[in-house]
GROMACS .gro file of C-alpha atoms in nm:
model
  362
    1UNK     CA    1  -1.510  -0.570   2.594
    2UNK     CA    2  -1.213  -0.630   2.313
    3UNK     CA    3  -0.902  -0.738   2.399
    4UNK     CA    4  -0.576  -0.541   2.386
    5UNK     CA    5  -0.406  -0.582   2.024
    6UNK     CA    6  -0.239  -0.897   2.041
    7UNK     CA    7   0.148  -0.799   1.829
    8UNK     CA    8   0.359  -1.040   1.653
    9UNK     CA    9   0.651  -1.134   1.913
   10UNK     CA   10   0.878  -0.892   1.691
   11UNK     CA   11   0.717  -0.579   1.795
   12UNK     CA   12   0.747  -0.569   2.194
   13UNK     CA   13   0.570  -0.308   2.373
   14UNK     CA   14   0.776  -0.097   2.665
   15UNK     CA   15   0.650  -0.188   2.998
   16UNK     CA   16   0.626   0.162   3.115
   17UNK     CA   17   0.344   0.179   2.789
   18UNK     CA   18   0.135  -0.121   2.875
   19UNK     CA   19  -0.132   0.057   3.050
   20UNK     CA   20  -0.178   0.290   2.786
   21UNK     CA   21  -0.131   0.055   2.529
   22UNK     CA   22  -0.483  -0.101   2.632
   23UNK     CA   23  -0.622   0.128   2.417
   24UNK     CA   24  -0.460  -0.071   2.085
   25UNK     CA   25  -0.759  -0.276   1.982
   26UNK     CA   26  -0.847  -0.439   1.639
   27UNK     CA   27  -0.971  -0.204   1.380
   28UNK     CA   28  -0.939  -0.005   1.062
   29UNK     CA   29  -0.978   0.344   0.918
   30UNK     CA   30  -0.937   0.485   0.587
   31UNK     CA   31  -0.873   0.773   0.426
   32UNK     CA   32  -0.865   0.910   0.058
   33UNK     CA   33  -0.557   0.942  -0.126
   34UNK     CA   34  -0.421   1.226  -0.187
   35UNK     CA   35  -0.465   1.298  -0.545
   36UNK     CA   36  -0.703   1.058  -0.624
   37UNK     CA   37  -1.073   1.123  -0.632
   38UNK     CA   38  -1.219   0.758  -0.590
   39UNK     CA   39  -0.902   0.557  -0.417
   40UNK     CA   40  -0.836   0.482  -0.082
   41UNK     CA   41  -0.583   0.406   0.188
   42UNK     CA   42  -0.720   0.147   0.461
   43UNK     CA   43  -0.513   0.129   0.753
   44UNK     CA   44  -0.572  -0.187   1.008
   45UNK     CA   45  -0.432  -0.336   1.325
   46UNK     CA   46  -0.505  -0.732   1.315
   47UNK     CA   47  -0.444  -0.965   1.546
   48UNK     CA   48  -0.092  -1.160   1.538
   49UNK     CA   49  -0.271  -1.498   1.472
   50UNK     CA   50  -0.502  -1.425   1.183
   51UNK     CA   51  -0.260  -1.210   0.995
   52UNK     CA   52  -0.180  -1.526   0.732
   53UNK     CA   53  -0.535  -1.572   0.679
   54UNK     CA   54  -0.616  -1.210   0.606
   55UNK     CA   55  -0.371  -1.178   0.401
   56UNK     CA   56  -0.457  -1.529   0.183
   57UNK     CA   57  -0.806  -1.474   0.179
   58UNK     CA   58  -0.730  -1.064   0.063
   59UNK     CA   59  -0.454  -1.233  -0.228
   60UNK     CA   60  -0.816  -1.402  -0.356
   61UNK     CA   61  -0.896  -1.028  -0.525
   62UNK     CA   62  -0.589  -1.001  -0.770
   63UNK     CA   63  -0.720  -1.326  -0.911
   64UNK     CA   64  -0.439  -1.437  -1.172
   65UNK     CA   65  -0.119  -1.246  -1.079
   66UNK     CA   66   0.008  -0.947  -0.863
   67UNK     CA   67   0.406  -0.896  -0.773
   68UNK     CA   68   0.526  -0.989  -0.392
   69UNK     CA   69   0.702  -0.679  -0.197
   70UNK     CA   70   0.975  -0.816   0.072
   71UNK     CA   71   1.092  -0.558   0.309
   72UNK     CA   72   1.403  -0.614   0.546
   73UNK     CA   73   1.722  -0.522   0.679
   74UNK     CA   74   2.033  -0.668   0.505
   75UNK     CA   75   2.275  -0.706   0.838
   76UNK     CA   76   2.046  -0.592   1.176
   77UNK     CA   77   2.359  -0.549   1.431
   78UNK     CA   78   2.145  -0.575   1.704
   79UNK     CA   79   1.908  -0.817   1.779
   80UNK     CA   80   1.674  -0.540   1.883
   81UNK     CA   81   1.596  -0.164   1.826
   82UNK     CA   82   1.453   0.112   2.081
   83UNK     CA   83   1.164   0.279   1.871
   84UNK     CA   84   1.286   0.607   1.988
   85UNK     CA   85   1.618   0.589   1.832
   86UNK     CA   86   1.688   0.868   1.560
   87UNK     CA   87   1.932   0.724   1.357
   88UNK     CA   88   1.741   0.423   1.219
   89UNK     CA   89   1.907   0.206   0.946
   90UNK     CA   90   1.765   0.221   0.632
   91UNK     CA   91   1.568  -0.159   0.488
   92UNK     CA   92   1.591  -0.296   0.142
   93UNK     CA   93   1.316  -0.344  -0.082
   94UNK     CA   94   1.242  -0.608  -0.323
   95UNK     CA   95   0.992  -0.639  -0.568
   96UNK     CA   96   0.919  -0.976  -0.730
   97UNK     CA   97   0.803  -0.930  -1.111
   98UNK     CA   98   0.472  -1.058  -1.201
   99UNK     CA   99   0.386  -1.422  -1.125
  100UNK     CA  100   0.060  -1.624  -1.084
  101UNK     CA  101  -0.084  -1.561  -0.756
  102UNK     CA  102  -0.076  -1.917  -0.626
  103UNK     CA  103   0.276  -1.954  -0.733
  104UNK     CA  104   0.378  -1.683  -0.473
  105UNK     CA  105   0.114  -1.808  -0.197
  106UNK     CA  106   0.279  -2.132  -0.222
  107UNK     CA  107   0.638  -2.008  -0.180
  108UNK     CA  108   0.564  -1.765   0.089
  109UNK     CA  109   0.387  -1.993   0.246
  110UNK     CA  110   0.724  -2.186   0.453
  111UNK     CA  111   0.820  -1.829   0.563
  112UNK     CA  112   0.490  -1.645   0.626
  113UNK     CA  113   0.473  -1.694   1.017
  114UNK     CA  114   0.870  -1.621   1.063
  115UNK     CA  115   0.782  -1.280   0.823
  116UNK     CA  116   0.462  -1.231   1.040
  117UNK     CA  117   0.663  -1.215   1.393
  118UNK     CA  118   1.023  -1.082   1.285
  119UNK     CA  119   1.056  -0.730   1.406
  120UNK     CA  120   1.239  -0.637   1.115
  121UNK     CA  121   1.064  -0.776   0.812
  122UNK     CA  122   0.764  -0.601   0.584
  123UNK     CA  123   0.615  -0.776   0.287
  124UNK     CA  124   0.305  -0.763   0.096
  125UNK     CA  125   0.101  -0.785  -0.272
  126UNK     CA  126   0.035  -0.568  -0.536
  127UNK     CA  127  -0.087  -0.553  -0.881
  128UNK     CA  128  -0.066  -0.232  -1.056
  129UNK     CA  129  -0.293  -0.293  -1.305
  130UNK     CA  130  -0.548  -0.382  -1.067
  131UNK     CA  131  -0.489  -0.077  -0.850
  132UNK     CA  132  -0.482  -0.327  -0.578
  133UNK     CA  133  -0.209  -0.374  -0.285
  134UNK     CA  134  -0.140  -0.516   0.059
  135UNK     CA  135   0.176  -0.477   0.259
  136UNK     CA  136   0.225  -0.598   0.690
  137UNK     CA  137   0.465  -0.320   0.765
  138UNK     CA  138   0.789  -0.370   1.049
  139UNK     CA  139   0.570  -0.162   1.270
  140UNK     CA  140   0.281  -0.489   1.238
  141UNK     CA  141   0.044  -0.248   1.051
  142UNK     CA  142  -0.145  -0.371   0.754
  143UNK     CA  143  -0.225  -0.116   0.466
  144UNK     CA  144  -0.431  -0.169   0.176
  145UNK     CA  145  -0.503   0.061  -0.140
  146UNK     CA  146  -0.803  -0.025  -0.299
  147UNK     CA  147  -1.032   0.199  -0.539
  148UNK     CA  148  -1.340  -0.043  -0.403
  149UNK     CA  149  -1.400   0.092  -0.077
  150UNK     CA  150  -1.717  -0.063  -0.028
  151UNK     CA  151  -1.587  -0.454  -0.092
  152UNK     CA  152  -1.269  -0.398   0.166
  153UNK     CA  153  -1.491  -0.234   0.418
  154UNK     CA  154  -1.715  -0.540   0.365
  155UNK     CA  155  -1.411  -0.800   0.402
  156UNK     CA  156  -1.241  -0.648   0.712
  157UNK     CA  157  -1.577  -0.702   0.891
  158UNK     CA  158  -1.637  -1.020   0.752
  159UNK     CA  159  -1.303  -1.132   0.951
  160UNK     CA  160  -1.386  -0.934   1.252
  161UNK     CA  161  -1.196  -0.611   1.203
  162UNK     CA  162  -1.414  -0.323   1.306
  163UNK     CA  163  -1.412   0.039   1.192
  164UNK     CA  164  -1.250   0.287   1.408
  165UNK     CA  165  -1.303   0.672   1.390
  166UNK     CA  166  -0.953   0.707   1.518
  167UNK     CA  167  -0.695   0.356   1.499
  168UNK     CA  168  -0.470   0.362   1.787
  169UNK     CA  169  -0.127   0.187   1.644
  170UNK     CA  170   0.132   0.041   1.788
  171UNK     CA  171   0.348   0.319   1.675
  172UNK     CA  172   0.184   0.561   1.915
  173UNK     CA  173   0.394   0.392   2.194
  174UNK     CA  174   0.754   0.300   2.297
  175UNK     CA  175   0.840  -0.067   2.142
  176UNK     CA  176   1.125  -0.251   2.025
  177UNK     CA  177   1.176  -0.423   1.707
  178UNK     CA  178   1.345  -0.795   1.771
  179UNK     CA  179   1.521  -1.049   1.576
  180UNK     CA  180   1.362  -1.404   1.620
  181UNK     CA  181   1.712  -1.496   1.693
  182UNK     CA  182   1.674  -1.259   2.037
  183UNK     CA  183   1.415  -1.487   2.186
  184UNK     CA  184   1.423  -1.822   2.411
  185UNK     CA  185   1.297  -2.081   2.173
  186UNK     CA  186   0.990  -2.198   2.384
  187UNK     CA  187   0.876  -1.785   2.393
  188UNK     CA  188   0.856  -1.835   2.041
  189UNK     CA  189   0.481  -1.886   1.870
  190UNK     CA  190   0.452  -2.249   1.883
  191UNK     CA  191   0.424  -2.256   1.444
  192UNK     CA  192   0.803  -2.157   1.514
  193UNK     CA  193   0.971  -2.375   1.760
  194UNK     CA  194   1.093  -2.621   1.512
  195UNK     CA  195   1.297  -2.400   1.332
  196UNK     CA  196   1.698  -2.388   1.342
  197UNK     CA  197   1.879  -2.056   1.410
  198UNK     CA  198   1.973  -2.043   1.035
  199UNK     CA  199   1.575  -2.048   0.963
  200UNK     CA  200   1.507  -1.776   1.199
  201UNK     CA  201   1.761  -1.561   1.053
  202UNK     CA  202   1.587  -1.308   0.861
  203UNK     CA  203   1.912  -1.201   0.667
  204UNK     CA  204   1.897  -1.570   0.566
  205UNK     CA  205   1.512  -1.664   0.494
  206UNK     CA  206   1.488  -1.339   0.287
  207UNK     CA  207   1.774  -1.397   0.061
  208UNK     CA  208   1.622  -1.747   0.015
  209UNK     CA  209   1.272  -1.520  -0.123
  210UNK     CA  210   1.412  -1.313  -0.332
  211UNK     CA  211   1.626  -1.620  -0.490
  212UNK     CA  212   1.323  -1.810  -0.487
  213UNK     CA  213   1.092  -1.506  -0.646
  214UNK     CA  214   1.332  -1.401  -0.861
  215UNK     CA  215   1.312  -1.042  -0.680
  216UNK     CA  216   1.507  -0.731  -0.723
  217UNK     CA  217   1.589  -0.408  -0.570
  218UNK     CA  218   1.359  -0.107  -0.567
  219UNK     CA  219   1.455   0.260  -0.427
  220UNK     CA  220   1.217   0.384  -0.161
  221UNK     CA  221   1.116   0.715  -0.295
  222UNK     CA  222   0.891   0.757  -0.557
  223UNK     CA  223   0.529   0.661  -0.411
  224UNK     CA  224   0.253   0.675  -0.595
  225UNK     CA  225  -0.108   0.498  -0.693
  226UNK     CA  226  -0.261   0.477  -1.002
  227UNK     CA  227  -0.633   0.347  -0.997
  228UNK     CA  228  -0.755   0.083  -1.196
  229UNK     CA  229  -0.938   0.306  -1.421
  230UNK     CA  230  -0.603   0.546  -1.473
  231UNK     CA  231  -0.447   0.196  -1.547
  232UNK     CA  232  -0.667   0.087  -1.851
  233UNK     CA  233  -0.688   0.464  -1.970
  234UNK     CA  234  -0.268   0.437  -1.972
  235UNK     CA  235  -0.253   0.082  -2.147
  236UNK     CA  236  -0.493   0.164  -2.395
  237UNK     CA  237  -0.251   0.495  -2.511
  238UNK     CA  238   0.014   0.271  -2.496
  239UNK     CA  239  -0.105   0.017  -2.684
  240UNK     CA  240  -0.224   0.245  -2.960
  241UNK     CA  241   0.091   0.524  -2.959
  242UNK     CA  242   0.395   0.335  -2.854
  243UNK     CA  243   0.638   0.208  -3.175
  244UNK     CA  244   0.819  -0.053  -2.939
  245UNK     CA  245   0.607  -0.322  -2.843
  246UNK     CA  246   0.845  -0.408  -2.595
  247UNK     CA  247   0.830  -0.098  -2.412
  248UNK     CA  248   0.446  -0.068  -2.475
  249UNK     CA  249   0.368  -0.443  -2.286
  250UNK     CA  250   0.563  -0.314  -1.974
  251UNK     CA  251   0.329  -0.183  -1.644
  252UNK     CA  252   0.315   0.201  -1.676
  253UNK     CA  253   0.375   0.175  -1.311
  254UNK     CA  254   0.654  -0.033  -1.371
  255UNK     CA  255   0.816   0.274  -1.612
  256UNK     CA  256   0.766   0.496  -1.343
  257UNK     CA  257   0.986   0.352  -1.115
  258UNK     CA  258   1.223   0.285  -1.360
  259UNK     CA  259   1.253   0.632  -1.459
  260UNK     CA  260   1.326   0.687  -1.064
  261UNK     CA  261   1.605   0.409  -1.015
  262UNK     CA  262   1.767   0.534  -1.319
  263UNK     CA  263   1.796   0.864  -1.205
  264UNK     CA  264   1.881   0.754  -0.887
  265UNK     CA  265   2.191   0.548  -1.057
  266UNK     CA  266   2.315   0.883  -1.206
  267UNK     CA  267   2.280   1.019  -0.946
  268UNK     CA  268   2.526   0.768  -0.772
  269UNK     CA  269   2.727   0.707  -1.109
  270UNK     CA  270   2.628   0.566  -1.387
  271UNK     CA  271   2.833   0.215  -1.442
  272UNK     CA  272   2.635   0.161  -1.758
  273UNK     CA  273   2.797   0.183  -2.146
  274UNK     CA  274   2.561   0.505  -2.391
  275UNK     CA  275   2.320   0.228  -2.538
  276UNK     CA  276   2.236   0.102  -2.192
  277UNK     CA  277   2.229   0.519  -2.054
  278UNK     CA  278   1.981   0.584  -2.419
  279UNK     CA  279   1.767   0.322  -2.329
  280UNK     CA  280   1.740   0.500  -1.947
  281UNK     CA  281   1.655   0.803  -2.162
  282UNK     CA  282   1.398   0.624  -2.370
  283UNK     CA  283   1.179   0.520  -2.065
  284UNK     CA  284   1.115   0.925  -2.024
  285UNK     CA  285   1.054   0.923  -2.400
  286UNK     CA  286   0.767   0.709  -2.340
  287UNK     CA  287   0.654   0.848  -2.027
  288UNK     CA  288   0.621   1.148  -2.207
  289UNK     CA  289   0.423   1.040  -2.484
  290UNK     CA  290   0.161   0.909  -2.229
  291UNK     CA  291   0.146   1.287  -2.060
  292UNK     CA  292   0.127   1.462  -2.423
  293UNK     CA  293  -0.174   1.224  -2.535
  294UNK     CA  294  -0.345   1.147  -2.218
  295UNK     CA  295  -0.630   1.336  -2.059
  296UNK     CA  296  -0.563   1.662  -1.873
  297UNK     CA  297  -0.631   1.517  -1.542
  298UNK     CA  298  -0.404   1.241  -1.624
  299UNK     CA  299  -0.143   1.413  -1.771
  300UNK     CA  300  -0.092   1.661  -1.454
  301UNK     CA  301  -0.093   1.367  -1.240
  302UNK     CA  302   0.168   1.200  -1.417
  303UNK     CA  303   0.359   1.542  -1.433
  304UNK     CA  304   0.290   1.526  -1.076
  305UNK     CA  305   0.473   1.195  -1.006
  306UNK     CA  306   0.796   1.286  -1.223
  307UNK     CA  307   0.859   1.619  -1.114
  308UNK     CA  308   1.093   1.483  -0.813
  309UNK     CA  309   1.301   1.270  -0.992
  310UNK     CA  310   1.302   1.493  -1.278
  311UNK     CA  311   1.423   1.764  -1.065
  312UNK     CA  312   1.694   1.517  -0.966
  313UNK     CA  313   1.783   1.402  -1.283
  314UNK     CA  314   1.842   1.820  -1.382
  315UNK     CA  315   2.045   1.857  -1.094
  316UNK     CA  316   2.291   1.587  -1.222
  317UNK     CA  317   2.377   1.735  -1.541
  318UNK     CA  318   2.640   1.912  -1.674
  319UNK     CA  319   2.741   2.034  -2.030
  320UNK     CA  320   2.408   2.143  -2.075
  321UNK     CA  321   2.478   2.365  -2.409
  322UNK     CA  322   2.545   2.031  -2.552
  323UNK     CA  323   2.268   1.758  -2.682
  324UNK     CA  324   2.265   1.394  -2.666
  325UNK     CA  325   2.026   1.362  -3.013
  326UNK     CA  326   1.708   1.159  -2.932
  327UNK     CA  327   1.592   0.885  -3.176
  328UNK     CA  328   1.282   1.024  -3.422
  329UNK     CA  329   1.038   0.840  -3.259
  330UNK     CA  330   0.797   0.887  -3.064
  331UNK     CA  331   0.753   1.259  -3.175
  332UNK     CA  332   0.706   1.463  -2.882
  333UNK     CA  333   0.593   1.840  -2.863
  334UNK     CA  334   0.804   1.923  -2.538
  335UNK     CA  335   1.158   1.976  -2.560
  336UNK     CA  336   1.301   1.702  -2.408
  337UNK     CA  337   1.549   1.821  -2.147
  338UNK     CA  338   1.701   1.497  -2.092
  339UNK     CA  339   1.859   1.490  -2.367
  340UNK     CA  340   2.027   1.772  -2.228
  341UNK     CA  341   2.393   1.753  -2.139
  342UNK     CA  342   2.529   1.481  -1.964
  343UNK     CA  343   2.589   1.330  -1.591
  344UNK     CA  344   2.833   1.454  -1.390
  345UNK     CA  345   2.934   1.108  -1.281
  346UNK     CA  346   2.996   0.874  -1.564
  347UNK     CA  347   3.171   0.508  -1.528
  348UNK     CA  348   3.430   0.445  -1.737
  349UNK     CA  349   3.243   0.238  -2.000
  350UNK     CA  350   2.997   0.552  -2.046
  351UNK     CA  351   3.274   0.801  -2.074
  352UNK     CA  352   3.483   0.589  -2.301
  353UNK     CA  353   3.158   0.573  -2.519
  354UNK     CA  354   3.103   0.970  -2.530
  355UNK     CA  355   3.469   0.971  -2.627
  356UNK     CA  356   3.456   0.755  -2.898
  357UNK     CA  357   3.161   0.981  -3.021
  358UNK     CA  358   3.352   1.294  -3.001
  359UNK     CA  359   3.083   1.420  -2.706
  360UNK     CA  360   3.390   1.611  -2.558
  361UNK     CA  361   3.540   1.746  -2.824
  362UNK     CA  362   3.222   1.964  -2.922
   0.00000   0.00000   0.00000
């Protein structure tokens, strides 16, 4: 008979729950995305101790690169938090840009256990291009997206992870998220009694990654997967439509979510000067050019991804009898509504610049 899932010290299970808990084993499901006819979600609980092999032996399948995700909590007040709490504080995310594979193995590799068992750190790999990613959630749940069912299935039984009709996670029970700094040091996995209080500190070891990785911020928001195939279908348009090469080498995927932080910054204020807000502009520009020329399928799932933040992006501006003239390339056949009016919230190099233009005066 299996034994109960065995969690990272980080996740701690209510005593009132243990009984029930039993039913937490080692396994995986998956389901099909939503929106996606041949990609998949696989959803696993794994074992505390083989969680850095797993996840070693899975980086093997984005062969020369992929980009490392770090979630965490900037300043966790408490060294522990009920899972039944509604108010929950909101975690950073931070994506590395593209690096050789090995390169972020080996860095990772000083902080993977204390990332493994701290009840407040997520982190993973992903390669857009690829349609490939990995992430080991806070909750000590490991998700994969994959549009290669068959190999995945294949690897999670080849390290002893069963299927399951229906996963039990730990999520369907009362636990508490811990700091490593809330533990006696001989509780601690044995991989982590030589570290200092400093070390243990997630708000410290994670700032050290993201120095290290060279990783920056991300909004939580826009989600999305394109498959592999969608991938070279997109980079092959953009290869043969887009005038600037610099724009056309960047990750579709990547464009999306830059479309989405920008919009997001608007949103907030925009601090930035006109070029800096045109060039925010230009990323639609481009996205657009992909929907115009791409397959109908395509195209509506693109549409599909942007409606939200181009929703958001509508609700910011004002002025809207007024028009922000686009460059003349790329030629577009929709009317570009983004180039329509202009945020409410402007910084004071952007407003200085729309005054020096005569925007206000029209």
């Amino acid at each position: 008979m299996s034994q109960m899932l065995e969690l990272p010290v980080g996740l701690r299970r209510w005593p009132s729950e243990r009984f029930a808990a039993t039913r937490q084993k080692e396994g995986f499901e998956i389901s099909l995305l939503e929106g996606c006819d041949n990609a998949y979600r696989f959803t696993a609980t794994i074992n505390a101790d083989k969680v850095a092999t797993i996840f070693r032996n899975f980086s093997r399948f984005f062969d020369e690169e992929a980009f490392f995700i770090l979630e965490h909590y900037p300043e966790v007040a408490l060294p522990s938090r009920p899972s039944s709490t509604l108010e929950r504080p909101i975690p950073l995310v931070h994506y590395s840009p593209y690096l050789p594979t090995d390169e972020i193995l080996q860095t990772i590799e000083p902080y993977m256990q204390r990332m493994i068992h701290d009840g407040f750190v997520g982190f993973g790999l992903a390669n857009n291009r690829k349609g490939l990613e990995l992430f080991f959630s806070e909750e000590k749940v490991m998700t994969f997206f994959t549009d290669n069912h068959l190999r995945l299935s294949d690897f999670l039984q080849r390290h002893q992870v069963p299927h399951c009709q229906k996963l039990t996670l730990p999520a369907d029970f009362g636990h508490d998220h811990l700091s490593l700094l809330g533990f006696p040091r001989e509780s601690l996995p044995a991989e982590l009694h030589g570290f200092s209080d400093s070390e243990l500190d997630s708000n410290i070891f994670c700032e050290e990654l993201i120095d290290q990785l060279d990783m920056y911020q991300v909004e939580e928001g826009l989600s999305f997967f394109l498959t592999r195939k969608e991938q070279e279908q997109i980079a092959e348009l953009m290869e043969a439509e887009v005038k600037d090469e610099a724009l056309a080498e960047i990750d579709f995927g990547s464009l999306l979510l830059d479309w989405s932080d920008f919009v997001n910054e608007c949103e907030t204020g925009f601090e930035g000067d006109l070029w800096e807000y045109r060039q925010g502009l230009k990323i639609r520009d481009i996205i657009q050019l992909v929907i115009e020329v791409a397959p109908s399928t395509l195209a509506d799932k693109i549409n599909s991804i942007v409606k939200e933040p181009d929703q958001m992006f509508l609700n910011t501006l004002t002025d809207l009898r007024k028009r922000l003239d686009p460059p003349s390339e790329p030629q577009l056949q929709q009317e570009r509504f983004w180039y329509q009016g202009m945020v409410r919230k402007q910084g004071i190099d952007l407003r200085r610049d729309l005054i020096r233009q005569g925007w206000f005066q029209r």
